[in-house]
Amino acid sequence: MTTANVAAVETVPFDVESIRKDFPILRQQMRGHPLVYLDNAATTQKPQLVLDTLARYYAAGNANIHRGVYELSEDATAAYDGARSKVKQLLNAASSREIVFTRNSTESINLVAQTFGRQHLKAGDEVLITHMEHHSNIVPWQLLCEQCDAELRVAPIDETGTLQLDEFERLLGPRTRLVSVVHLSNSLGTINPVQTIVEMAHRHGIPVLIDGSQAVYHMPVDVQALGCDFYVFTGHKLYGPTGIGVLYGREDLLEKMPPYQGGGDMIQSVTFAKTTYAELPNKFEAGTPHIAGAVGLGAAVDYLHKIGFDGIGGHEADLLAYGTEAIADVDGLRLIGTAAKKASILSFVMEGAHPHDIGTIVDRDGVAIRTGHHCTQPVMDRFDIPATARASIAMYNTRDELDALARALKRVREMFPA
Amino acid sequence: MSDLRDLYQEVILDHNKHPHNFGELNDADRHADGFNPLCGDKLVVYVNFDGEIITDVSFVGSGCAISKASASLMTDAVKGKTVTEARGLFEDFLSLVTDDKAQLNHATLGKLAVFEGVRDYPTRVKCASLAWHTLRAAVEDCHEVVTTE
């Protein structure tokens, strides 16, 4: 195996029925009904290609990577590096040296906070985020700010869940050292104008991290066109395995950052007197990495390219519009998150019915949705609600499934009259 | 829908809509805060005593139907009881919602028996028991927020 496995994959015409056949879990019945899986923002299901790749890796390709002089280890190393090249292509990064494998988005953000952040923040400095961030893009910065005696600033959102861009720009000050914003909000569905955000921040010389956890499986991302400094995502939302995530970082920034964790594989040489660190990206990958996870993620990227973002984007936009309308005539239902630019997320509350009860009742019809604060408690506080019910869409969902959701919500209404 | 009705019995739906003993208790002897981080349920339980006897008890807060109805029925059940009797009821209630082999004393449980269906919904046990944990904290004068996690 060499880097030949990075070869471009040919796109096939978008056909949801044939896509569904690629996902074995969707054939299951739940509580006597066909599974209607609408919790994709939490994690997506895995296509057969990913499952086969994982099984094949462990059955025929498993060895530890780097420094093995035997063929199996060379193959495993090539497969791991090949996965990195696929992610580089997915994000259109300039170099594979800019792609660091982590456990997930959370670890990627913590890595930046504890290396770049610790390097650049002094007492009185600021980190700027938005009100719609996931806890994973809040808490690492709170920890950092506590360590450095710095301040976390928060740009507000309006009633529709749209970032107030003028307020955001006003908060970019001489003490701002880093901006960290979500690309696509997991609890509201809002798509942030990340390109504009990067331009604004860069005018002040401030680097930008984008949390792309929810964006990467719905739309093409080009980190060079965006001009962002860091971009993070997690594999399991991109139809890949759990436990594998990605940090993209601009090479010149990564070069200057200190290592995150110490250990094997991240060194060039070790003596008790002095250790020198490995080249990028290995400097940030201490210990045996999740090799199978990376290889599985590479297969997921192949699968995405085969289906193509044009087809995925069109289908999901249709489903979002259709679903919005289908649930609109449920009595007393109110959408939370109605930004002009949004994708994939239908977050809602129902008068007289708590989200947790909604979730339990629709589950009886085989409909899987998520209920709660979605790790965005500040968003719940902003809208003065304890929780929402959230249906989230992926490429394999259908209009029929959104009809099933609407029917199940009408049953909720029967049990809990408005 | 019949199996869902085992969970959402009429009594539970009624108490959700029209909870008993809902509101702050002025000058309460004790109160405690409860929080279920899983679904965001929050409530405060207030208690007044005359010696060992719980003379009055009330709650405020927001939550799902199960947690709200449970708080409402709990206040009805423990009012006028001694602290020891209330502790015993809590134990019986926990068995009711978690242990399908438990020998239940329907005479002491009374209306609380409507929560029997909860045991088939393990994720909802925390909803049903939040008020009880919070009551215990109030009785024991615990100042930490009680969480079900």
Coordinates of C-alpha atoms in Angstrom, one line a residue:
Chain A
M1 CA 0.0 0.0 0.0
T2 CA 1.3 3.4 -0.9
T3 CA -0.2 6.8 -1.3
A4 CA -2.0 5.5 -4.4
N5 CA -5.0 4.9 -2.1
V6 CA -5.5 8.7 -2.1
A7 CA -6.7 8.5 -5.7
A8 CA -9.7 10.6 -6.5
V9 CA -13.0 8.8 -6.1
E10 CA -15.6 9.1 -8.8
T11 CA -19.0 10.7 -7.8
V12 CA -22.2 8.7 -8.4
P13 CA -25.6 10.3 -9.0
F14 CA -27.4 11.0 -5.7
D15 CA -30.0 8.3 -4.9
V16 CA -31.2 8.1 -1.3
E17 CA -32.6 4.6 -1.6
S18 CA -29.3 3.2 -2.8
I19 CA -27.4 5.2 -0.1
R20 CA -29.7 3.7 2.6
K21 CA -28.7 0.2 1.4
D22 CA -25.1 1.2 2.3
F23 CA -26.0 1.6 6.0
P24 CA -26.8 -1.7 7.5
I25 CA -28.2 -0.3 10.8
L26 CA -31.0 1.4 8.9
R27 CA -32.5 -2.0 8.2
Q28 CA -33.3 -2.5 11.8
Q29 CA -36.7 -2.3 13.5
M30 CA -37.1 -0.3 16.7
R31 CA -40.0 -1.0 19.0
G32 CA -41.7 -2.8 16.1
H33 CA -41.2 0.1 13.7
P34 CA -38.6 0.8 11.1
L35 CA -35.8 2.8 12.8
V36 CA -36.2 6.5 11.9
Y37 CA -32.8 7.8 12.9
L38 CA -32.9 11.6 13.4
D39 CA -30.0 12.1 15.9
N40 CA -27.3 12.7 13.4
A41 CA -26.0 15.8 15.0
A42 CA -25.0 13.5 18.0
T43 CA -23.4 10.9 15.8
T44 CA -24.0 9.5 12.3
Q45 CA -24.4 5.9 11.2
K46 CA -21.6 4.1 9.4
P47 CA -21.6 2.9 5.8
Q48 CA -20.6 -0.7 5.0
L49 CA -17.4 0.7 3.4
V50 CA -16.3 2.0 6.8
L51 CA -17.3 -1.2 8.6
D52 CA -15.5 -3.3 6.0
T53 CA -12.4 -1.2 6.1
L54 CA -12.2 -1.5 9.9
A55 CA -12.7 -5.2 9.8
R56 CA -10.1 -5.6 7.0
Y57 CA -7.6 -3.5 8.9
Y58 CA -7.8 -5.6 12.0
A59 CA -8.1 -8.9 10.1
A60 CA -5.2 -8.4 7.7
G61 CA -3.5 -5.1 8.2
N62 CA -2.9 -4.6 11.9
A63 CA 0.6 -3.6 13.1
N64 CA 2.0 -0.7 15.0
I65 CA 3.1 2.1 12.8
H66 CA 6.4 3.9 12.3
R67 CA 9.8 2.2 12.6
G68 CA 8.6 -1.3 11.9
V69 CA 10.9 -2.8 9.3
Y70 CA 8.6 -5.6 8.3
E71 CA 6.0 -5.4 5.6
L72 CA 2.9 -5.5 7.8
S73 CA 4.1 -2.4 9.8
E74 CA 5.0 -0.6 6.6
D75 CA 1.5 -1.3 5.3
A76 CA -0.1 -0.1 8.5
T77 CA 2.0 3.1 8.3
A78 CA 1.0 3.6 4.7
A79 CA -2.7 3.2 5.5
Y80 CA -2.4 5.6 8.4
D81 CA -0.6 8.2 6.3
G82 CA -3.0 7.6 3.5
A83 CA -5.9 8.5 5.8
R84 CA -4.1 11.7 6.6
S85 CA -3.8 12.6 2.9
K86 CA -7.5 11.9 2.5
V87 CA -8.3 14.3 5.3
K88 CA -5.9 16.9 3.8
Q89 CA -7.9 16.6 0.6
L90 CA -11.2 16.8 2.4
L91 CA -10.3 20.2 3.9
N92 CA -8.1 21.2 1.1
A93 CA -5.2 21.9 3.4
A94 CA -1.9 22.9 1.9
S95 CA 0.0 20.0 3.4
S96 CA -0.5 16.7 5.3
R97 CA 1.8 18.2 7.9
E98 CA -1.1 20.4 8.9
I99 CA -3.4 17.5 9.7
V100 CA -3.1 16.2 13.3
F101 CA -5.1 13.2 14.4
T102 CA -6.7 13.5 17.8
R103 CA -9.6 11.7 19.6
N104 CA -12.3 14.2 18.7
S105 CA -13.1 17.9 18.3
T106 CA -12.9 18.4 22.1
E107 CA -9.4 17.1 22.2
S108 CA -8.4 19.3 19.2
I109 CA -9.7 22.4 20.9
N110 CA -8.0 21.5 24.2
L111 CA -4.8 21.0 22.3
V112 CA -4.9 24.5 20.8
A113 CA -5.9 26.0 24.1
Q114 CA -3.1 24.4 26.0
T115 CA -0.3 24.9 23.5
F116 CA -1.1 28.0 21.3
G117 CA -3.2 29.5 24.1
R118 CA -0.7 29.1 26.9
Q119 CA 2.0 30.4 24.5
H120 CA 0.1 33.6 23.6
L121 CA -2.2 34.6 26.5
K122 CA -1.1 36.9 29.2
A123 CA -3.0 38.4 32.1
G124 CA -5.7 40.7 30.8
D125 CA -5.8 39.2 27.3
E126 CA -9.0 37.9 25.8
V127 CA -10.4 35.0 23.9
L128 CA -13.6 35.7 21.9
I129 CA -16.3 33.1 21.3
T130 CA -20.0 33.3 20.5
H131 CA -23.1 32.6 22.5
M132 CA -24.0 29.5 20.4
E133 CA -20.9 27.4 21.1
H134 CA -20.9 23.8 22.2
H135 CA -19.5 23.3 25.7
S136 CA -16.4 21.8 24.0
N137 CA -15.7 25.3 22.6
I138 CA -16.4 27.1 25.9
V139 CA -14.9 25.1 28.7
P140 CA -11.3 24.6 27.3
W141 CA -11.1 28.4 27.0
Q142 CA -12.5 29.0 30.5
L143 CA -9.7 26.6 31.8
L144 CA -7.1 28.5 29.7
C145 CA -8.4 31.9 30.9
E146 CA -8.3 30.8 34.5
Q147 CA -4.7 29.6 34.0
C148 CA -3.6 32.8 32.3
D149 CA -5.8 35.3 34.2
A150 CA -7.3 36.2 30.9
E151 CA -10.9 36.9 30.0
L152 CA -13.4 35.0 27.9
R153 CA -15.7 37.3 25.8
V154 CA -18.9 36.2 24.2
A155 CA -20.5 37.7 21.1
P156 CA -24.3 37.7 21.3
I157 CA -26.9 36.0 19.1
D158 CA -30.3 37.4 18.2
E159 CA -33.9 35.9 18.5
T160 CA -33.4 33.7 15.4
G161 CA -30.1 32.3 16.6
T162 CA -28.0 34.4 14.2
L163 CA -24.7 35.8 15.4
Q164 CA -24.8 39.6 15.8
L165 CA -21.9 40.3 13.6
D166 CA -21.6 44.0 14.4
E167 CA -21.4 43.2 18.1
F168 CA -18.9 40.5 17.3
E169 CA -16.7 43.0 15.4
R170 CA -17.0 45.5 18.3
L171 CA -15.6 42.8 20.7
L172 CA -12.4 42.3 18.6
G173 CA -10.0 44.4 20.6
P174 CA -6.4 45.1 21.2
R175 CA -6.3 42.4 23.9
T176 CA -8.1 39.7 21.8
R177 CA -5.6 36.9 21.2
L178 CA -7.8 34.3 19.6
V179 CA -11.3 33.9 18.1
S180 CA -13.0 30.5 18.3
V181 CA -16.4 30.0 16.6
V182 CA -18.6 27.2 15.5
H183 CA -19.2 26.7 11.8
L184 CA -22.7 25.1 12.1
S185 CA -24.5 25.3 15.5
N186 CA -25.5 21.9 16.8
S187 CA -28.5 23.1 18.7
L188 CA -29.8 25.9 16.4
G189 CA -28.6 24.8 12.9
T190 CA -27.2 28.3 12.3
I191 CA -24.4 28.5 9.7
N192 CA -22.0 31.2 10.8
P193 CA -20.4 33.5 8.2
V194 CA -17.0 32.1 9.0
Q195 CA -15.3 33.6 6.0
T196 CA -16.4 37.1 7.1
I197 CA -15.4 36.3 10.7
V198 CA -11.9 35.3 9.6
E199 CA -11.5 38.4 7.5
M200 CA -12.7 40.7 10.4
A201 CA -10.4 38.9 12.9
H202 CA -7.4 38.9 10.6
R203 CA -7.8 42.7 10.0
H204 CA -6.9 42.9 13.7
G205 CA -4.2 40.3 13.4
I206 CA -6.2 37.8 15.4
P207 CA -6.0 34.1 14.6
V208 CA -9.3 32.1 14.2
L209 CA -10.2 28.5 15.2
I210 CA -13.4 27.1 13.6
D211 CA -15.2 24.2 15.2
G212 CA -16.5 22.3 12.1
S213 CA -17.9 19.3 13.9
Q214 CA -21.4 19.8 12.5
A215 CA -20.3 21.3 9.2
V216 CA -17.9 18.8 7.6
Y217 CA -20.5 16.2 6.8
H218 CA -23.0 18.6 5.2
M219 CA -20.9 20.9 3.1
P220 CA -17.5 21.2 1.4
V221 CA -14.9 22.9 3.5
D222 CA -11.8 24.6 2.1
V223 CA -9.5 25.8 4.9
Q224 CA -7.3 27.7 2.4
A225 CA -10.2 29.6 0.9
L226 CA -11.6 30.3 4.4
G227 CA -8.1 31.4 5.5
C228 CA -8.7 30.1 9.0
D229 CA -5.8 29.3 11.3
F230 CA -7.3 26.2 12.9
Y231 CA -10.2 24.0 11.9
V232 CA -11.4 21.0 14.0
F233 CA -13.8 18.2 13.5
T234 CA -14.6 14.7 14.8
G235 CA -14.7 11.5 12.8
H236 CA -17.9 9.9 14.1
K237 CA -20.1 12.7 12.8
L238 CA -18.6 12.3 9.4
Y239 CA -19.8 8.7 9.1
G240 CA -16.5 7.4 10.5
P241 CA -15.6 5.6 13.7
T242 CA -15.7 7.2 17.2
G243 CA -12.4 8.1 18.9
I244 CA -10.8 9.7 16.0
G245 CA -10.8 13.5 15.4
V246 CA -8.8 16.1 13.4
L247 CA -7.0 19.3 14.1
Y248 CA -6.0 21.3 11.1
G249 CA -3.5 24.0 11.9
R250 CA -1.6 26.4 9.7
E251 CA 1.9 24.9 9.3
D252 CA 3.8 28.0 10.5
L253 CA 1.6 28.2 13.7
L254 CA 1.9 24.4 14.4
E255 CA 5.7 24.7 14.0
K256 CA 6.0 27.3 16.7
M257 CA 3.6 25.6 19.1
P258 CA 5.0 23.5 22.0
P259 CA 3.9 19.8 22.1
Y260 CA 0.6 19.0 23.8
Q261 CA 1.5 15.6 25.3
G262 CA 4.8 13.9 25.7
G263 CA 5.6 10.3 24.9
G264 CA 6.5 7.9 22.2
D265 CA 6.3 8.8 18.5
M266 CA 6.4 12.6 19.1
I267 CA 10.2 12.7 19.6
Q268 CA 13.3 12.8 17.4
S269 CA 15.7 11.9 20.1
V270 CA 15.5 11.4 23.8
T271 CA 18.3 11.7 26.4
F272 CA 17.9 12.5 30.1
A273 CA 19.6 15.8 29.4
K274 CA 17.5 16.8 26.4
T275 CA 14.7 15.7 24.1
T276 CA 14.1 17.0 20.6
Y277 CA 10.6 16.8 19.1
A278 CA 9.5 15.1 16.0
E279 CA 8.5 16.9 12.8
L280 CA 4.9 17.9 12.1
P281 CA 2.4 16.4 12.6
N282 CA 4.0 13.7 14.7
K283 CA 5.0 16.3 17.3
F284 CA 1.3 16.4 18.4
E285 CA 0.6 12.7 18.2
A286 CA 2.2 11.2 21.3
G287 CA 1.8 7.4 21.8
T288 CA 0.2 4.8 19.5
P289 CA -2.6 6.6 17.8
H290 CA -6.0 5.3 16.9
I291 CA -4.7 3.7 13.7
A292 CA -7.8 1.8 12.8
G293 CA -9.9 4.9 13.6
A294 CA -7.9 7.0 11.2
V295 CA -8.1 4.3 8.5
G296 CA -11.8 4.1 9.0
L297 CA -12.1 7.8 8.8
G298 CA -10.2 7.7 5.5
A299 CA -12.8 5.3 4.2
A300 CA -15.6 7.6 5.4
V301 CA -14.0 10.5 3.4
D302 CA -13.9 8.2 0.4
Y303 CA -17.5 7.5 0.8
L304 CA -18.4 11.2 1.1
H305 CA -16.5 11.9 -2.0
K306 CA -18.2 9.1 -3.9
I307 CA -21.7 10.5 -3.0
G308 CA -20.5 14.1 -3.5
F309 CA -21.4 17.2 -1.5
D310 CA -23.6 18.6 -4.4
G311 CA -26.0 15.7 -4.0
I312 CA -25.8 15.7 -0.2
G313 CA -26.3 19.4 0.1
G314 CA -29.3 19.5 -2.3
H315 CA -31.0 16.5 -0.6
E316 CA -30.5 17.8 2.9
A317 CA -31.7 21.3 2.1
D318 CA -34.9 19.7 0.6
L319 CA -35.3 17.6 3.8
L320 CA -34.8 20.6 6.1
A321 CA -37.4 22.7 4.2
Y322 CA -39.8 19.7 4.1
G323 CA -39.3 18.8 7.7
T324 CA -39.8 22.4 8.9
E325 CA -43.1 22.5 7.1
A326 CA -44.2 19.0 8.2
I327 CA -43.8 19.8 11.9
A328 CA -45.1 23.4 11.6
D329 CA -48.8 22.3 11.9
V330 CA -48.2 20.5 15.2
D331 CA -50.2 22.6 17.6
G332 CA -48.1 24.8 19.9
L333 CA -44.7 23.8 18.4
R334 CA -42.1 26.4 18.3
L335 CA -38.8 26.1 16.4
I336 CA -35.7 27.3 18.3
G337 CA -33.2 28.4 15.7
T338 CA -34.7 30.1 12.6
A339 CA -31.6 31.8 11.1
A340 CA -31.8 32.7 7.4
K341 CA -28.8 30.5 6.8
K342 CA -29.1 27.1 8.5
A343 CA -28.7 23.4 7.9
S344 CA -29.8 20.0 9.1
I345 CA -31.1 20.9 12.5
L346 CA -34.8 21.1 13.7
S347 CA -34.7 22.1 17.3
F348 CA -38.1 22.8 18.9
V349 CA -40.2 23.1 22.0
M350 CA -43.9 22.2 22.4
E351 CA -46.1 24.1 24.8
G352 CA -47.3 21.8 27.6
A353 CA -45.0 19.0 26.7
H354 CA -41.4 18.8 28.1
P355 CA -38.7 17.7 25.5
H356 CA -37.9 14.7 27.6
D357 CA -41.5 13.4 27.4
I358 CA -41.5 14.2 23.7
G359 CA -38.4 12.0 23.2
T360 CA -39.8 9.1 25.1
I361 CA -43.1 9.2 23.2
V362 CA -41.7 9.4 19.7
D363 CA -39.3 6.6 20.5
R364 CA -42.3 4.3 20.8
D365 CA -42.8 4.9 17.1
G366 CA -39.1 4.1 16.4
V367 CA -38.2 7.7 16.0
A368 CA -34.8 8.6 17.5
I369 CA -34.3 12.2 18.4
R370 CA -32.3 13.9 21.1
T371 CA -33.7 15.9 24.0
G372 CA -31.9 18.1 26.4
H373 CA -29.5 21.1 26.3
H374 CA -27.3 19.5 23.6
C375 CA -24.2 20.6 25.5
T376 CA -25.2 24.2 24.8
Q377 CA -26.6 25.4 28.1
P378 CA -26.0 29.1 27.3
V379 CA -28.2 28.7 24.2
M380 CA -31.0 27.3 26.4
D381 CA -30.6 30.2 28.8
R382 CA -30.6 32.7 25.9
F383 CA -34.0 31.4 24.8
D384 CA -35.2 30.9 28.4
I385 CA -36.0 27.2 28.0
P386 CA -34.6 24.2 29.9
A387 CA -34.2 22.0 26.9
T388 CA -35.3 21.4 23.3
A389 CA -36.2 18.4 21.3
R390 CA -33.9 18.1 18.3
A391 CA -34.3 16.2 15.0
S392 CA -31.1 16.3 12.9
I393 CA -30.8 15.2 9.3
A394 CA -28.1 13.3 7.4
M395 CA -27.8 12.2 3.8
Y396 CA -29.7 8.9 4.3
N397 CA -32.8 10.5 5.7
T398 CA -36.0 10.7 3.7
R399 CA -39.2 12.8 3.5
D400 CA -41.1 9.7 4.7
E401 CA -39.1 9.7 7.9
L402 CA -39.9 13.4 8.5
D403 CA -43.6 12.5 8.0
A404 CA -43.1 9.8 10.7
L405 CA -41.6 12.4 13.0
A406 CA -44.6 14.7 12.4
R407 CA -47.1 11.9 13.0
A408 CA -45.3 11.0 16.3
L409 CA -45.4 14.6 17.4
K410 CA -49.1 14.7 16.8
R411 CA -49.4 11.8 19.2
V412 CA -47.4 13.7 21.8
R413 CA -49.9 16.5 21.3
E414 CA -52.8 14.1 22.0
M415 CA -51.3 13.0 25.2
F416 CA -50.2 16.4 26.3
P417 CA -52.9 18.9 25.0
A418 CA -51.5 22.4 24.4
Chain B
M1 CA -50.1 3.5 22.6
S2 CA -51.2 1.2 25.5
D3 CA -47.6 0.6 26.7
L4 CA -46.9 4.3 26.8
R5 CA -50.0 4.7 29.0
D6 CA -48.3 2.5 31.5
L7 CA -45.8 5.2 31.9
Y8 CA -48.0 8.2 31.3
Q9 CA -51.0 7.2 33.5
E10 CA -53.8 9.7 33.8
V11 CA -52.9 10.5 37.4
I12 CA -49.4 11.5 36.3
L13 CA -50.7 13.6 33.4
D14 CA -53.2 15.3 35.9
H15 CA -50.5 16.1 38.4
N16 CA -48.2 17.4 35.7
K17 CA -50.9 19.8 34.5
H18 CA -52.2 20.7 38.0
P19 CA -49.4 20.0 40.5
H20 CA -50.3 19.9 44.2
N21 CA -48.4 21.9 46.8
F22 CA -46.7 24.0 44.0
G23 CA -45.2 27.2 45.2
E24 CA -42.7 28.6 47.7
L25 CA -43.3 28.0 51.4
N26 CA -42.8 31.3 53.2
D27 CA -40.4 31.0 56.1
A28 CA -39.8 27.3 55.4
D29 CA -37.7 25.6 58.1
R30 CA -35.6 23.9 55.4
H31 CA -35.3 23.9 51.6
A32 CA -33.0 22.2 49.1
D33 CA -32.2 22.5 45.4
G34 CA -32.4 19.6 43.0
F35 CA -31.0 19.4 39.4
N36 CA -31.1 16.7 36.8
P37 CA -28.3 17.7 34.3
L38 CA -29.5 15.1 31.8
C39 CA -32.7 16.9 31.0
G40 CA -32.3 20.2 32.8
D41 CA -35.0 19.5 35.4
K42 CA -34.7 21.9 38.3
L43 CA -36.7 22.1 41.5
V44 CA -36.7 23.4 45.0
V45 CA -38.4 21.5 47.8
Y46 CA -39.5 23.4 51.0
V47 CA -40.3 21.7 54.3
N48 CA -41.7 22.7 57.7
F49 CA -41.5 20.6 60.7
D50 CA -43.1 20.2 64.1
G51 CA -40.5 18.1 65.9
E52 CA -40.2 14.9 63.9
I53 CA -43.4 15.5 61.8
I54 CA -43.4 17.1 58.4
T55 CA -46.2 19.5 58.8
D56 CA -45.9 21.2 55.4
V57 CA -44.0 20.6 52.2
S58 CA -44.1 22.2 48.8
F59 CA -42.0 22.6 45.6
V60 CA -41.3 24.9 42.7
G61 CA -39.4 24.2 39.5
S62 CA -39.7 23.0 36.0
G63 CA -39.3 19.6 34.5
C64 CA -40.8 16.8 32.5
A65 CA -44.2 15.3 33.3
I66 CA -42.6 12.4 35.3
S67 CA -40.5 14.7 37.5
K68 CA -43.2 17.2 38.1
A69 CA -45.9 14.6 38.8
S70 CA -43.5 12.8 41.1
A71 CA -42.8 16.0 43.1
S72 CA -46.5 16.7 43.3
L73 CA -47.5 13.2 44.5
M74 CA -44.5 13.1 46.9
T75 CA -45.7 16.2 48.7
D76 CA -49.1 14.7 49.1
A77 CA -47.6 11.5 50.4
V78 CA -45.2 12.8 53.0
K79 CA -47.3 15.7 54.4
G80 CA -48.1 14.8 58.1
K81 CA -45.7 11.9 58.1
T82 CA -42.7 11.6 60.5
V83 CA -39.2 12.0 59.0
T84 CA -38.6 8.3 59.6
E85 CA -41.9 7.4 57.8
A86 CA -40.9 9.6 54.8
R87 CA -37.5 7.9 54.6
G88 CA -39.2 4.5 54.5
L89 CA -41.5 5.8 51.7
F90 CA -38.5 7.0 49.7
E91 CA -37.0 3.5 50.0
D92 CA -40.2 1.9 48.9
F93 CA -40.5 4.4 46.0
L94 CA -37.0 3.7 44.8
S95 CA -37.7 -0.1 44.8
L96 CA -40.9 0.6 42.9
V97 CA -39.2 2.5 40.1
T98 CA -36.0 0.4 39.8
D99 CA -36.6 -3.2 41.0
D100 CA -39.1 -5.3 39.2
K101 CA -38.7 -8.1 41.7
A102 CA -39.4 -6.0 44.7
Q103 CA -42.2 -6.9 47.1
L104 CA -44.2 -3.8 47.0
N105 CA -46.3 -2.6 49.8
H106 CA -49.2 -1.0 48.0
A107 CA -50.9 -0.1 51.2
T108 CA -48.1 2.3 52.1
L109 CA -47.3 3.4 48.6
G110 CA -50.9 4.4 47.9
K111 CA -51.1 6.7 44.8
L112 CA -47.3 6.5 44.3
A113 CA -47.9 3.1 42.7
V114 CA -48.7 4.9 39.5
F115 CA -45.0 5.3 38.9
E116 CA -44.5 1.5 38.6
G117 CA -44.3 1.9 34.8
V118 CA -41.1 3.9 35.2
R119 CA -39.0 0.8 35.8
D120 CA -39.5 -0.1 32.1
Y121 CA -37.8 3.2 31.1
P122 CA -34.4 3.2 32.8
T123 CA -33.5 6.7 31.5
R124 CA -36.6 8.1 33.3
V125 CA -35.8 6.8 36.8
K126 CA -33.8 10.0 37.5
C127 CA -36.8 12.1 36.6
A128 CA -39.1 10.2 39.0
S129 CA -36.6 10.2 41.9
L130 CA -35.3 13.8 41.7
A131 CA -37.9 15.3 44.0
W132 CA -37.3 12.5 46.6
H133 CA -33.5 13.0 46.6
T134 CA -34.1 16.7 47.0
L135 CA -36.6 16.2 49.9
R136 CA -34.0 14.0 51.6
A137 CA -31.4 16.8 51.2
A138 CA -33.8 19.3 52.7
V139 CA -34.6 17.1 55.6
E140 CA -30.9 16.5 56.2
D141 CA -30.2 20.2 55.8
C142 CA -27.7 19.6 53.0
H143 CA -26.6 22.8 51.3
E144 CA -25.2 21.2 48.1
V145 CA -27.4 21.2 45.0
V146 CA -28.6 17.6 44.7
T147 CA -28.0 16.1 41.2
T148 CA -29.1 12.9 39.9
E149 CA -25.8 12.3 38.1

